[in-house]
mmCIF file of C-alpha atoms and ligand atoms in Angstrom:
data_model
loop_
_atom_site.group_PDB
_atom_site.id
_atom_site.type_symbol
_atom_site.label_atom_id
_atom_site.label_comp_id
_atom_site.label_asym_id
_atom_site.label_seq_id
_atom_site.Cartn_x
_atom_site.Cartn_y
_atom_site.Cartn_z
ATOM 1 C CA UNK A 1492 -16.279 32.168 -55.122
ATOM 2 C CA UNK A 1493 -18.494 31.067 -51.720
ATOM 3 C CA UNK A 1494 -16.735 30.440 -48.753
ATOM 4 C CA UNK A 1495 -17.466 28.737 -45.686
ATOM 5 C CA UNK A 1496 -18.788 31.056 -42.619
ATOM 6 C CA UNK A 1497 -18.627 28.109 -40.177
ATOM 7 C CA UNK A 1498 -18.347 25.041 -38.964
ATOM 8 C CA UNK A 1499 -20.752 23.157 -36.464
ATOM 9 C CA UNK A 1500 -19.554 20.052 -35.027
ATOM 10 C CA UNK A 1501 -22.010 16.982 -35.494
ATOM 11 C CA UNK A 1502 -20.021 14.031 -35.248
ATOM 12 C CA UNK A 1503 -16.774 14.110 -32.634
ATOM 13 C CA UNK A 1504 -14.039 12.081 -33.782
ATOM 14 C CA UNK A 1505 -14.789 9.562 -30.810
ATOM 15 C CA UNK A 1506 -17.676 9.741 -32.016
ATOM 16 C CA UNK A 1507 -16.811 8.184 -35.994
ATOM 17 C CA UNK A 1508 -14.245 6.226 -34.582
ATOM 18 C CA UNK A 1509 -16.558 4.178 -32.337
ATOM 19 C CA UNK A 1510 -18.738 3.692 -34.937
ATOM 20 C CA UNK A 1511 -15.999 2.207 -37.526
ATOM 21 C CA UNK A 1512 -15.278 0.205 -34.660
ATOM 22 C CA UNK A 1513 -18.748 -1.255 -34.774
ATOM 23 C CA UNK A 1514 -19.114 -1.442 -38.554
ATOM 24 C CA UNK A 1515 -15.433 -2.883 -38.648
ATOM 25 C CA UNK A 1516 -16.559 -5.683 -35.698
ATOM 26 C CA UNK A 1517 -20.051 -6.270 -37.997
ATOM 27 C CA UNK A 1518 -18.177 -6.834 -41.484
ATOM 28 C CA UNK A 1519 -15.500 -9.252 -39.671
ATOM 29 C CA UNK A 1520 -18.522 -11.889 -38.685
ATOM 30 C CA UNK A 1521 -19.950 -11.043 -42.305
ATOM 31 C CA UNK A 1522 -16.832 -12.511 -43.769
ATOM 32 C CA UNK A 1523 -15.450 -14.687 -41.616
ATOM 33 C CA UNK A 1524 -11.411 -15.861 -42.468
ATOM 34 C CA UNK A 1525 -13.083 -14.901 -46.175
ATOM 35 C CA UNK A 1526 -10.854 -12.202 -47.774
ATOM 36 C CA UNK A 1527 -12.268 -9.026 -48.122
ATOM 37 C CA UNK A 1528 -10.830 -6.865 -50.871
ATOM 38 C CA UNK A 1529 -11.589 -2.998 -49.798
ATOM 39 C CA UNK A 1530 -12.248 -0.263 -52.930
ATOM 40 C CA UNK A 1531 -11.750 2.979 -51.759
ATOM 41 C CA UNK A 1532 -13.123 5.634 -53.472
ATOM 42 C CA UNK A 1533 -11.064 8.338 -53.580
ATOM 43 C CA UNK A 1534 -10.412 10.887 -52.317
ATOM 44 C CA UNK A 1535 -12.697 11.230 -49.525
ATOM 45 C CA UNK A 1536 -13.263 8.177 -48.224
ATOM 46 C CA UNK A 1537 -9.420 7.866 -47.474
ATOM 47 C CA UNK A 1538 -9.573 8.283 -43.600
ATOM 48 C CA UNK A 1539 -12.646 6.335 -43.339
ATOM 49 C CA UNK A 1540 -11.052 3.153 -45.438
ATOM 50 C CA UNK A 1541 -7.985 3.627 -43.122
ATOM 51 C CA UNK A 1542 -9.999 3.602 -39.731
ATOM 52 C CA UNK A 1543 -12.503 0.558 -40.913
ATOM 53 C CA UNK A 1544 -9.609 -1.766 -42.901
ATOM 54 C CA UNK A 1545 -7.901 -1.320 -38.651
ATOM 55 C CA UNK A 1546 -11.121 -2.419 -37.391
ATOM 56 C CA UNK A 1547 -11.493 -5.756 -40.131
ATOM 57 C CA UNK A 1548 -10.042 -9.181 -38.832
ATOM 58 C CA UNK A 1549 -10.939 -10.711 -42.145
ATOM 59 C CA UNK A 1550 -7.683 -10.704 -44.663
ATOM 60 C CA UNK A 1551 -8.007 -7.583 -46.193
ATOM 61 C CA UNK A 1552 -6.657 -5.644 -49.551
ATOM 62 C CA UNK A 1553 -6.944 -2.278 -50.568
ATOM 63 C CA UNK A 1554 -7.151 -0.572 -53.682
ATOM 64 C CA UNK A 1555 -8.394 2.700 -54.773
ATOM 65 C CA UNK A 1556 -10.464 3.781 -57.382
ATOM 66 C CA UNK A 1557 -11.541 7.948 -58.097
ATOM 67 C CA UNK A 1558 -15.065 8.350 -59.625
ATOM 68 C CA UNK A 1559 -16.737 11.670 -59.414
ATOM 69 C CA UNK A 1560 -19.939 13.166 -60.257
ATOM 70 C CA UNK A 1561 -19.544 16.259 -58.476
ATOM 71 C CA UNK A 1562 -17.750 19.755 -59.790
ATOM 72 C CA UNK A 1563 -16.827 22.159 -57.491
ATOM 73 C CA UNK A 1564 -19.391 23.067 -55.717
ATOM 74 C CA UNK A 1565 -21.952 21.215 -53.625
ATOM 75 C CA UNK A 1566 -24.565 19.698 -55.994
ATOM 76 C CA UNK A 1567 -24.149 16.702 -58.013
ATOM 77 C CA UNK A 1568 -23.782 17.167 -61.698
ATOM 78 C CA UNK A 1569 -24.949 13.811 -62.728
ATOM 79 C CA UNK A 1570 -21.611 13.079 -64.854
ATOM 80 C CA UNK A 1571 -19.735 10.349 -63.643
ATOM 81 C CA UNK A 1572 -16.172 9.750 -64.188
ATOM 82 C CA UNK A 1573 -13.965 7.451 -63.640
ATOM 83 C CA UNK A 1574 -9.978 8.416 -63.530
ATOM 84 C CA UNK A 1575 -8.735 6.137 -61.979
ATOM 85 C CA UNK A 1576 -9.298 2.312 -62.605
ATOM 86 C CA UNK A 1577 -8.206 -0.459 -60.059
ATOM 87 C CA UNK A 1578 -5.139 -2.003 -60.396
ATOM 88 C CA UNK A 1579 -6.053 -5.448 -60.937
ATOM 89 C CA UNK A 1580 -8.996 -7.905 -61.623
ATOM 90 C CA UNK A 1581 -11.516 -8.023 -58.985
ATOM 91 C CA UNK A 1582 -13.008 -11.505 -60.696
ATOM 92 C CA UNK A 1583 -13.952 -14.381 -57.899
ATOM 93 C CA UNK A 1584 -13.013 -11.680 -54.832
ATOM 94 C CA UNK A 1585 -15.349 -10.537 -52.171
ATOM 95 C CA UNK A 1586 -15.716 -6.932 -52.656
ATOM 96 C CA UNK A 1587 -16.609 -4.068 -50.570
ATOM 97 C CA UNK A 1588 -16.581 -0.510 -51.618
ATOM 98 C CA UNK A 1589 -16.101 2.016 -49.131
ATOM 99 C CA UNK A 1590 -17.664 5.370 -50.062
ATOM 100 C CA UNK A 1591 -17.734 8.414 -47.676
ATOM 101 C CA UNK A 1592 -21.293 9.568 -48.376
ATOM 102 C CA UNK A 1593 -24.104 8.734 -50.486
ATOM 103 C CA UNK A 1594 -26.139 11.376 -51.442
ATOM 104 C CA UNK A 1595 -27.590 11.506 -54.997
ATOM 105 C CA UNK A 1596 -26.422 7.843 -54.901
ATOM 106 C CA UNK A 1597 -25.742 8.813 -58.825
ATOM 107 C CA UNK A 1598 -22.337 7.878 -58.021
ATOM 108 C CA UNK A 1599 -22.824 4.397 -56.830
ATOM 109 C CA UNK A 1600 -25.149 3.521 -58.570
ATOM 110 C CA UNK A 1601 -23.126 3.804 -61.486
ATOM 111 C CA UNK A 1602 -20.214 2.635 -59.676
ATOM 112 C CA UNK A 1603 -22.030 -0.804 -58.525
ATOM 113 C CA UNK A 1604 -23.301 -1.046 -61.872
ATOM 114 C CA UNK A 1605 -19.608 -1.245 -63.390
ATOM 115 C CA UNK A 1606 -18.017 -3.140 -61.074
ATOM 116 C CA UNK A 1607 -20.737 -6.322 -60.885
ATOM 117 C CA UNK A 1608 -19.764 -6.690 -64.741
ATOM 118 C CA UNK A 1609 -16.441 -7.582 -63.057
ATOM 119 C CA UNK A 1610 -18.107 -10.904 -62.361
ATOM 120 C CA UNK A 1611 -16.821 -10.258 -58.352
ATOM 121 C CA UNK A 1612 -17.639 -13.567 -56.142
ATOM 122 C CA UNK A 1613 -19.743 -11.028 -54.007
ATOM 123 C CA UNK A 1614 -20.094 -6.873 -53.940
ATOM 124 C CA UNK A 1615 -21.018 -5.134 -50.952
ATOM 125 C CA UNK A 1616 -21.724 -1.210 -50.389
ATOM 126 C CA UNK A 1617 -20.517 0.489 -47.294
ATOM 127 C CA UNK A 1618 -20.830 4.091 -46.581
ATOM 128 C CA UNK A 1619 -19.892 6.471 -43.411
ATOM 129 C CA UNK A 1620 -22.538 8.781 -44.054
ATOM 130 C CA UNK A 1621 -25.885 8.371 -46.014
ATOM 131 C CA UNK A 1622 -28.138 11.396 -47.361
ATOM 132 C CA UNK A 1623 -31.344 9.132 -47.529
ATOM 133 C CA UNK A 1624 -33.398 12.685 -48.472
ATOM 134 C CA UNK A 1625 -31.542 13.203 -51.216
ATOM 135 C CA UNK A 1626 -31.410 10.207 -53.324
ATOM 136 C CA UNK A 1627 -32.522 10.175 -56.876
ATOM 137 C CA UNK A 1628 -30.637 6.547 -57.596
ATOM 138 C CA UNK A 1629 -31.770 3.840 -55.646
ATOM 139 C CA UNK A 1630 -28.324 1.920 -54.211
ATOM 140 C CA UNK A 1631 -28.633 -0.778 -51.906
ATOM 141 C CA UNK A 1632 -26.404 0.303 -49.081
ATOM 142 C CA UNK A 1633 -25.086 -2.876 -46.881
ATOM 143 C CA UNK A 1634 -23.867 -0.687 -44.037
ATOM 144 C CA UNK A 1635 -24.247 2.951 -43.156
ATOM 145 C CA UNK A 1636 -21.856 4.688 -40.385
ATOM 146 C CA UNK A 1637 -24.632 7.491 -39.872
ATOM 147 C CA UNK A 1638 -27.884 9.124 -41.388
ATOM 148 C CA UNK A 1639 -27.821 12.494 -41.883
ATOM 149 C CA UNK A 1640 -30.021 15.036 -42.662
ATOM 150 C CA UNK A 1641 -29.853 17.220 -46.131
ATOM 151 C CA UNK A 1642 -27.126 19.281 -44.741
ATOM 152 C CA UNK A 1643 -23.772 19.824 -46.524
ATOM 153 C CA UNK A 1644 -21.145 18.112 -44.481
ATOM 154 C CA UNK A 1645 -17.020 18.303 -44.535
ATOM 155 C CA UNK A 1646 -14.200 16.981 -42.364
ATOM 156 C CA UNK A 1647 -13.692 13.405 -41.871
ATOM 157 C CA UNK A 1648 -12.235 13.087 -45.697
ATOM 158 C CA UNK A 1649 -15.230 15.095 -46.809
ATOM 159 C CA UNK A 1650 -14.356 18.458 -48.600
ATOM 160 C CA UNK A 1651 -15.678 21.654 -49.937
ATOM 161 C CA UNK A 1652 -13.650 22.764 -53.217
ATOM 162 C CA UNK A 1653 -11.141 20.277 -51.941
ATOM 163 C CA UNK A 1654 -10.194 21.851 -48.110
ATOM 164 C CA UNK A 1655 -11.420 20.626 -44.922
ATOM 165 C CA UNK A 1656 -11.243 16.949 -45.413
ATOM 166 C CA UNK A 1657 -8.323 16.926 -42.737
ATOM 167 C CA UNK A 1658 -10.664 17.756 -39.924
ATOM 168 C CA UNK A 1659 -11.025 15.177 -37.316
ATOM 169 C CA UNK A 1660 -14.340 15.198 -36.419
ATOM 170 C CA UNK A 1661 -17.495 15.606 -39.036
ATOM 171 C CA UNK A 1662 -19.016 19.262 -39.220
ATOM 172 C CA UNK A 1663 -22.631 21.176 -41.110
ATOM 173 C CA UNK A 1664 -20.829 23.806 -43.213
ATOM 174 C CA UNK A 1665 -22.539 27.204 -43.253
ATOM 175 C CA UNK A 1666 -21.956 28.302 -46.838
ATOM 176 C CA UNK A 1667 -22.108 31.885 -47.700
ATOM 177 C CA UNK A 1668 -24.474 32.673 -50.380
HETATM 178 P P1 LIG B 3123 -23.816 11.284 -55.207
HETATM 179 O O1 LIG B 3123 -23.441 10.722 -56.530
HETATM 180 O O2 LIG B 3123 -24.737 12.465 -55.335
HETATM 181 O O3 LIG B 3123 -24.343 10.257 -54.237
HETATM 182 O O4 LIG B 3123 -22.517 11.953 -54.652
HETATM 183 C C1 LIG B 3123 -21.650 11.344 -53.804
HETATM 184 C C2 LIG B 3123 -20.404 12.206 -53.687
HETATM 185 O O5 LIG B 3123 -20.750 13.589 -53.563
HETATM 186 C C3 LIG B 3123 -19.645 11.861 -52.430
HETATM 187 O O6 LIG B 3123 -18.688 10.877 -52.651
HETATM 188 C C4 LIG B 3123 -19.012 13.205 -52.065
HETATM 189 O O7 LIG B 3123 -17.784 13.357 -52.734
HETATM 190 C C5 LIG B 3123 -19.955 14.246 -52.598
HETATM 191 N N1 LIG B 3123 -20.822 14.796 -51.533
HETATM 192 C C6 LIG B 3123 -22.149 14.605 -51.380
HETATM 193 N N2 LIG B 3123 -22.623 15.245 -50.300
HETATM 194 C C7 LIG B 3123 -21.552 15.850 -49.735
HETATM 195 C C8 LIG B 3123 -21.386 16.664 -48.549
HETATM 196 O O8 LIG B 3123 -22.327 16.966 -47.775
HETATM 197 N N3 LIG B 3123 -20.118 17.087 -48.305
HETATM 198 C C9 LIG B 3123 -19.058 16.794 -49.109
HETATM 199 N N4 LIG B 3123 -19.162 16.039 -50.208
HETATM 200 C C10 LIG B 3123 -20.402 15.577 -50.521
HETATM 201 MG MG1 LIG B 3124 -16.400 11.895 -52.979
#
């Protein structure tokens, strides 16, 4: 099993939090009094979805879907899964996933793919953290938090073999080999 040597800090939590603030201040003028219904992807875009849905004036719902294409280590493994569906239809709403990172984009792209069957009124991509080196899907990504470079990241919801996503602030992740 690889472990984690250490931690550097790259994003404070001041730091992500002002910039939800801004994302959360740009998506309220997107929609207007319009209600915005907010798919988080679980789990780790939990604290981000939190933080942002604080920041939206526009009526807001919630729900929670968990797709993965990643085992337990850091690279994508192409396979997407979904297990667990929304709760109920998301026909006529305004939708806006809320993803923690996009990397591959394998995910989304899927993801995006399924839900605009859904016959949604409109569907919107938001991320905290993009990848843009890495991507092998192209996803159109409405708004991005931060770009960062091809470096494994945790903290902030994001996890390695499921720790770390309670860290406050967003942190590169020394691996050892
Ligand atoms: P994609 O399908 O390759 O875009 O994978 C997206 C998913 O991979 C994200 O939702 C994360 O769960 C995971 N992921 C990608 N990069 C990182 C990282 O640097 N740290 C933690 N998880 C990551
Ligand atoms: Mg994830």
């Amino acid at each position: 099993m690889t472990k984690i040597k250490q931690i550097n800090i790259h994003l404070t939590e001041e730091q992500v939090n002002q910039r939800i603030a801004e994302m959360g201040a740009e998506i309220s003028k997107a929609y207007g009094d319009e209600p915005v219904y907010l798919i988080c992807i679980l789990k780790g875009s939990v604290f981000f979805t939190c933080e942002l849905a604080k920041r939206i004036t526009s009526p807001v719902e919630i729900d929670f879907m968990c797709v993965s294409s990643y085992g337990s280590g850091t690279k994508s493994s192409g396979v997407v899964k979904i297990s667990k569906d929304l709760d109920v239809s998301i026909e006529g709403k305004n939708v806006l996933v809320v993803e923690d990172i996009i990397d591959s984009g394998r995910t989304l792209s899927y993801l995006l793919h399924n839900l605009s069957t859904r016959k949604p009124k409109s569907l919107k991509l938001c991320t905290l953290l993009d990848k843009p080196e890495r991507r092998v899907c192209e996803v159109n990504v409405d708004y991005i938090g931060f770009q960062i470079p091809d470096k494994f990241v945790v903290g902030y919801g994001l996890d390695y073999d499921q720790l770390y996503r309670n860290l406050p602030y967003i942190g590169f992740a020394e691996i050892e080999e």
